[in-house]
mmCIF file of C-alpha atoms in Angstrom:
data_model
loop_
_atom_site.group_PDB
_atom_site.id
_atom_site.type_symbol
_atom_site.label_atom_id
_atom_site.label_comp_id
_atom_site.label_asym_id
_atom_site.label_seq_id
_atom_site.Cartn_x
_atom_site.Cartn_y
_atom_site.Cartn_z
ATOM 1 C CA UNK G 496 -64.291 -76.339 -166.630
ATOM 2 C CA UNK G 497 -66.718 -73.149 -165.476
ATOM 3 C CA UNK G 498 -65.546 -69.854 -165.905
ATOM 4 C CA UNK G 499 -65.010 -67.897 -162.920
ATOM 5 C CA UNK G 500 -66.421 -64.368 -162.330
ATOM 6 C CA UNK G 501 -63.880 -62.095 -162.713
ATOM 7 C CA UNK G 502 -64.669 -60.610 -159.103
ATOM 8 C CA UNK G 503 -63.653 -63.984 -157.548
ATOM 9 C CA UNK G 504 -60.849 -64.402 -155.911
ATOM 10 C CA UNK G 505 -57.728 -62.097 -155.539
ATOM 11 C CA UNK G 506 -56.767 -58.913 -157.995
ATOM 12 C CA UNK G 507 -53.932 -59.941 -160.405
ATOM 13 C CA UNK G 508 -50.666 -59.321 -158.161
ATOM 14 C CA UNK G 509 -49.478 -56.420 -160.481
ATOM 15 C CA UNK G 510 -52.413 -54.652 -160.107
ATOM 16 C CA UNK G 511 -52.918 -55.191 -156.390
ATOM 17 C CA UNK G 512 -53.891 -51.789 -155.233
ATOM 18 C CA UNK G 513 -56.323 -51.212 -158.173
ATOM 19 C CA UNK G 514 -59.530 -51.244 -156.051
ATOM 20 C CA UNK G 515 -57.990 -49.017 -153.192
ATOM 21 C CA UNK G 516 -57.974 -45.506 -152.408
ATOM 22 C CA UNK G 517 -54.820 -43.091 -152.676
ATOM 23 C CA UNK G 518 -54.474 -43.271 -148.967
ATOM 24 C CA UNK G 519 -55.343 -47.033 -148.933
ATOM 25 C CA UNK G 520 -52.413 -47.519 -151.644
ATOM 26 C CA UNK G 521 -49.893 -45.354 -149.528
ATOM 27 C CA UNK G 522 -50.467 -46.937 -146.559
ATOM 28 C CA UNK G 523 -50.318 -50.857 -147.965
ATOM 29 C CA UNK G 524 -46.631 -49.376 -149.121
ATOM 30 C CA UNK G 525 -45.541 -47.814 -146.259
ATOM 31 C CA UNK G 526 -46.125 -51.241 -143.995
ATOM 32 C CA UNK G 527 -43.567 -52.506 -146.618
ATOM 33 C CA UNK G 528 -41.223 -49.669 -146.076
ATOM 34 C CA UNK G 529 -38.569 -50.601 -144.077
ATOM 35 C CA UNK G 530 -35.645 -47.927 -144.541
ATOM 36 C CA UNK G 531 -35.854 -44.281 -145.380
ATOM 37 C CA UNK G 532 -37.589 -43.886 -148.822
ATOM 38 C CA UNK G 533 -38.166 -40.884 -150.912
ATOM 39 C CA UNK G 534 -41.478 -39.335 -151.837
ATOM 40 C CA UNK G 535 -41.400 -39.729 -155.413
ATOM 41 C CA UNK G 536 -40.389 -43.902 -155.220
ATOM 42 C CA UNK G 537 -43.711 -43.863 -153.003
ATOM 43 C CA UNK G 538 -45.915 -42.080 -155.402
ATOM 44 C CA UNK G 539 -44.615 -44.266 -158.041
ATOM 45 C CA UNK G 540 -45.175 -47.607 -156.025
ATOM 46 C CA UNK G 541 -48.939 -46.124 -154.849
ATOM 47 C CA UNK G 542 -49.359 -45.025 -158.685
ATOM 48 C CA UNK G 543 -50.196 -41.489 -157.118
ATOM 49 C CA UNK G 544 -48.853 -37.834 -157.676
ATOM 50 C CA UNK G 545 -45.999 -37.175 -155.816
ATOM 51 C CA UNK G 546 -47.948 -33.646 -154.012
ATOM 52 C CA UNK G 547 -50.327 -36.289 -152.883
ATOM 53 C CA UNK G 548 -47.976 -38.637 -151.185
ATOM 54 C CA UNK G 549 -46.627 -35.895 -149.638
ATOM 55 C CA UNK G 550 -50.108 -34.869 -148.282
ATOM 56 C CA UNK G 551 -50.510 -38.755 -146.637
ATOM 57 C CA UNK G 552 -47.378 -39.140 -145.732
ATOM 58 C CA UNK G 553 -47.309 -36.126 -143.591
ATOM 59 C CA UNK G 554 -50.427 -37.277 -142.056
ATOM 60 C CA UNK G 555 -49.168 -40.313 -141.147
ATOM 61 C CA UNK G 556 -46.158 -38.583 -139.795
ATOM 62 C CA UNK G 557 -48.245 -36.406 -137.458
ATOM 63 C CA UNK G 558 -50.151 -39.959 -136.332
ATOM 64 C CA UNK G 559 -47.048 -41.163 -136.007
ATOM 65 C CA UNK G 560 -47.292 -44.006 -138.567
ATOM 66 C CA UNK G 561 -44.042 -43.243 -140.405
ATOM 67 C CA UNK G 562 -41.102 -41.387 -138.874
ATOM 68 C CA UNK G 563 -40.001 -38.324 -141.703
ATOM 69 C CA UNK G 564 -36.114 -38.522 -141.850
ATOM 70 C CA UNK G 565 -35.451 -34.459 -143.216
ATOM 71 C CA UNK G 566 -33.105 -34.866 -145.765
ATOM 72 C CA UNK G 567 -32.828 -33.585 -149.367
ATOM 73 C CA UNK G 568 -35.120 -35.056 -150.177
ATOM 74 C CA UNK G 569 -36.745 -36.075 -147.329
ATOM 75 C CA UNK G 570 -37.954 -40.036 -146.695
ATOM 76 C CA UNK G 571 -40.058 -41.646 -144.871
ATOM 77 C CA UNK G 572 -40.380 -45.466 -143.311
ATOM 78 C CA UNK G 573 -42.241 -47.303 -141.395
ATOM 79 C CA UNK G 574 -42.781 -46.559 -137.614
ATOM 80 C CA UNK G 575 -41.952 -49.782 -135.876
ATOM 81 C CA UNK G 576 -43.202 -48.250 -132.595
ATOM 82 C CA UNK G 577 -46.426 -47.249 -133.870
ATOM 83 C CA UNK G 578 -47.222 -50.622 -135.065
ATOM 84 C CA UNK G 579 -45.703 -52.402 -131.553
ATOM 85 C CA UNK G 580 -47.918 -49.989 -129.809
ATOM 86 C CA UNK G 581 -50.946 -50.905 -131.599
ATOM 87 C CA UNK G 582 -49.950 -54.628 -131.033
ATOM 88 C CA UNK G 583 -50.122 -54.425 -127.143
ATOM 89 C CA UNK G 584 -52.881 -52.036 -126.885
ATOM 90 C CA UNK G 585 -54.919 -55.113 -129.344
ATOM 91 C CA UNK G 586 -53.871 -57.520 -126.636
ATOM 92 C CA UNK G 587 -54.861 -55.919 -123.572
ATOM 93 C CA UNK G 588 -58.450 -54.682 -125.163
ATOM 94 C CA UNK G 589 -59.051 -58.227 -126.255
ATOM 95 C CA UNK G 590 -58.107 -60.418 -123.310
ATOM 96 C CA UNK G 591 -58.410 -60.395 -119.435
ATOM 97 C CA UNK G 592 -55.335 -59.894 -117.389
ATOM 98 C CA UNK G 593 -55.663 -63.258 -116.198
ATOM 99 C CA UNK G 594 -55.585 -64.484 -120.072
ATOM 100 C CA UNK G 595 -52.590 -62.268 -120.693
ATOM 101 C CA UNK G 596 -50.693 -63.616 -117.123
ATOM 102 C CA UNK G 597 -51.103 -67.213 -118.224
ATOM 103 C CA UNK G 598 -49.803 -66.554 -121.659
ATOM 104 C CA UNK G 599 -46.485 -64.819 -119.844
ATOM 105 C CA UNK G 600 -46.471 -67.710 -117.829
ATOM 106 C CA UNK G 601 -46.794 -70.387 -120.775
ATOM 107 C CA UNK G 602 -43.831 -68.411 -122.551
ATOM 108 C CA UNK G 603 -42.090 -67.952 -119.820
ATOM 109 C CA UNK G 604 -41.663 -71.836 -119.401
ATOM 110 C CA UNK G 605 -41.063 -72.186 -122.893
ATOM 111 C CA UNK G 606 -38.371 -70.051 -122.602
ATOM 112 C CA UNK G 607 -36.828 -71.464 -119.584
ATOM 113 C CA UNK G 608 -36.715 -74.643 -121.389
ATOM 114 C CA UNK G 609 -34.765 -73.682 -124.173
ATOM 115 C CA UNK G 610 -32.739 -71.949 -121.625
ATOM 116 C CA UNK G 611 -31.784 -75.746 -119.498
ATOM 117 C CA UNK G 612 -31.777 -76.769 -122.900
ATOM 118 C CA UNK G 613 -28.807 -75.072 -124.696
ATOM 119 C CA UNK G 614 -27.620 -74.212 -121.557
ATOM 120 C CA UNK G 615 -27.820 -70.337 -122.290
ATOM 121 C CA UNK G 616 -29.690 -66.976 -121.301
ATOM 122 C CA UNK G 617 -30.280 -66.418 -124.712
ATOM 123 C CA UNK G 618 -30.819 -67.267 -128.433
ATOM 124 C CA UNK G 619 -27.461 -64.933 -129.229
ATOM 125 C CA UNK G 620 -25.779 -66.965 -126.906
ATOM 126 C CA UNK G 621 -25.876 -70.459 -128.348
ATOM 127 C CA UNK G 622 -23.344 -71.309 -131.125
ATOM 128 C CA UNK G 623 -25.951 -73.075 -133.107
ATOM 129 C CA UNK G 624 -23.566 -75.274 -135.403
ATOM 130 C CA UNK G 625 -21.600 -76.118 -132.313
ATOM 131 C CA UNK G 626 -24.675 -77.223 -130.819
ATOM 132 C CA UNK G 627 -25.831 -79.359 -133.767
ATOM 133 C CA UNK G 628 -22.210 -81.066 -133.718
ATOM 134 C CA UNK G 629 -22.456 -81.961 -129.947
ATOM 135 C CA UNK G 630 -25.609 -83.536 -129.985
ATOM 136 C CA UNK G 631 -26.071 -86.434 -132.669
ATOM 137 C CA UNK G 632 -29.541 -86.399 -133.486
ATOM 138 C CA UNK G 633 -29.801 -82.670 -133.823
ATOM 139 C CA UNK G 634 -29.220 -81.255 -137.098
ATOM 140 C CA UNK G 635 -28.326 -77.428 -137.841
ATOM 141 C CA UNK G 636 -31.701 -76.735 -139.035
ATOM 142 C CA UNK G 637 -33.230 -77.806 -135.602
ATOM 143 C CA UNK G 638 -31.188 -76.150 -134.226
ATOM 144 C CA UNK G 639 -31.873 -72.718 -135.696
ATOM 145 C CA UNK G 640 -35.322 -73.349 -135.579
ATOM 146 C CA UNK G 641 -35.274 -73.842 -131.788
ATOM 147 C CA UNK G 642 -33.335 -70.833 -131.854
ATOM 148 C CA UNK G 643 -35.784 -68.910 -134.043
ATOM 149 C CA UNK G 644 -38.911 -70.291 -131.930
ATOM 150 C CA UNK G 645 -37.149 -68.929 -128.800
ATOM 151 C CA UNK G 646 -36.297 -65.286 -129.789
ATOM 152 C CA UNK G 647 -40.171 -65.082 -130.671
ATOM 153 C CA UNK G 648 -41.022 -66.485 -127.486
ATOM 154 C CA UNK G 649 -39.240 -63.828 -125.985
ATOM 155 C CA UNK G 650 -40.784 -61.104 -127.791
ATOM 156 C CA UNK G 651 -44.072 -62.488 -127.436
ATOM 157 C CA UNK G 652 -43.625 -62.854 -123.909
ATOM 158 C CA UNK G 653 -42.493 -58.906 -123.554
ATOM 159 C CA UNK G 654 -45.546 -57.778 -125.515
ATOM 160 C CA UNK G 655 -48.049 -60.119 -123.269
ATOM 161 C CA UNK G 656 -46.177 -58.629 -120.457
ATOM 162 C CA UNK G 657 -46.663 -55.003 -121.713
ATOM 163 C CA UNK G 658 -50.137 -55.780 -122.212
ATOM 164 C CA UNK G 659 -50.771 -57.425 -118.882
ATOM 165 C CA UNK G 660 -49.682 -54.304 -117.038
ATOM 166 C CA UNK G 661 -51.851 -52.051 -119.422
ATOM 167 C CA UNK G 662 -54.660 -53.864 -118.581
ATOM 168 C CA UNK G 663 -53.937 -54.058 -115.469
ATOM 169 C CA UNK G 664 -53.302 -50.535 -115.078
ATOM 170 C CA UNK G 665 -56.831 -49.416 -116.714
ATOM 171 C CA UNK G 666 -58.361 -51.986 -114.887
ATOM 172 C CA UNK G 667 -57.253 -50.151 -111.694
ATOM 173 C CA UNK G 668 -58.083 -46.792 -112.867
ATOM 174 C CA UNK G 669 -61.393 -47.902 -113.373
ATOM 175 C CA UNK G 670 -61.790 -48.876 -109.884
ATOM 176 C CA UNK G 671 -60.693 -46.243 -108.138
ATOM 177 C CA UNK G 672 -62.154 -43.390 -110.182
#
């Protein structure tokens, strides 16, 4: 067997961030940081001085990347919002609003079959093991998996909705001005 080059293929996983940049590193940890976390835990995880974290991660804070929770000390996580935002304005820049109306459309029957389905409004609704019992070939795995498939449907559907108006807002700017 050939040895590889070592610059094929994937860093080690401990050393991950090796080839990045400070900001690089603190940003790759703060799309994993999902509750209020202090300065110092994300200077150690970025393998950065604490002073410079604190120069990032108030940076990001003013781009609104992370939300700053004041405390002693204070934390920082990720801003949901910010990346939900960027998510919808990605879909509107890169389709048409026709693309983005048939995609609500292709959800939206998706959704209204799971709906006459489990005879429900929504995922929440549905007792899933009660649903697995009643029906013989369904098993509880299906079950929650046609449960899982429709709560994303849902979400997807809002966001292609949010980005359907946004494009057609702009769209509509555009021609009038």
């Amino acid at each position: 067997m050939a040895e590889t080059d070592a610059g094929d293929g994937p860093p080690p996983f401990e050393d991950v961030f090796a080839s990045d940049d400070v900001e690089q590193r603190i940003y790759s940890i703060i799309l994993q940081t999902r509750e209020p976390t202090p300065i110092s835990a994300i200077a150690d995880s970025a393998d950065c001085d604490p002073k410079t974290a604190r120069k990032y991660l108030g940076w990001f804070d003013d781009l609104g990347i992370v939300t700053r929770h004041d405390g002693h000390p204070a934390t920082y996580e990720r801003n949901d919002a910010y990346f939900e935002w960027r998510r919808i304005n990605k879909l509107a820049a890169d389709h048409s609003v026709e693309e983005l109306q048939d995609r609500v459309r292709e959800l939206t029957t998706r959704i209204t079959e799971y709906e006459a389905t489990y005879d429900a409004a929504s995922p929440a609704a549905v007792d899933a093991v009660a649903a697995a019992e009643g029906i013989d070939e369904w098993t509880i795995d299906a079950v929650y998996s046609d449960l899982a498939d429709w709560a994303t449907a849902r979400q997807e559907r809002d966001r292609y909705e949010r980005a359907r108006q946004q494009r057609a807002g702009s769209e509509r700017e555009q021609a009038s001005g």
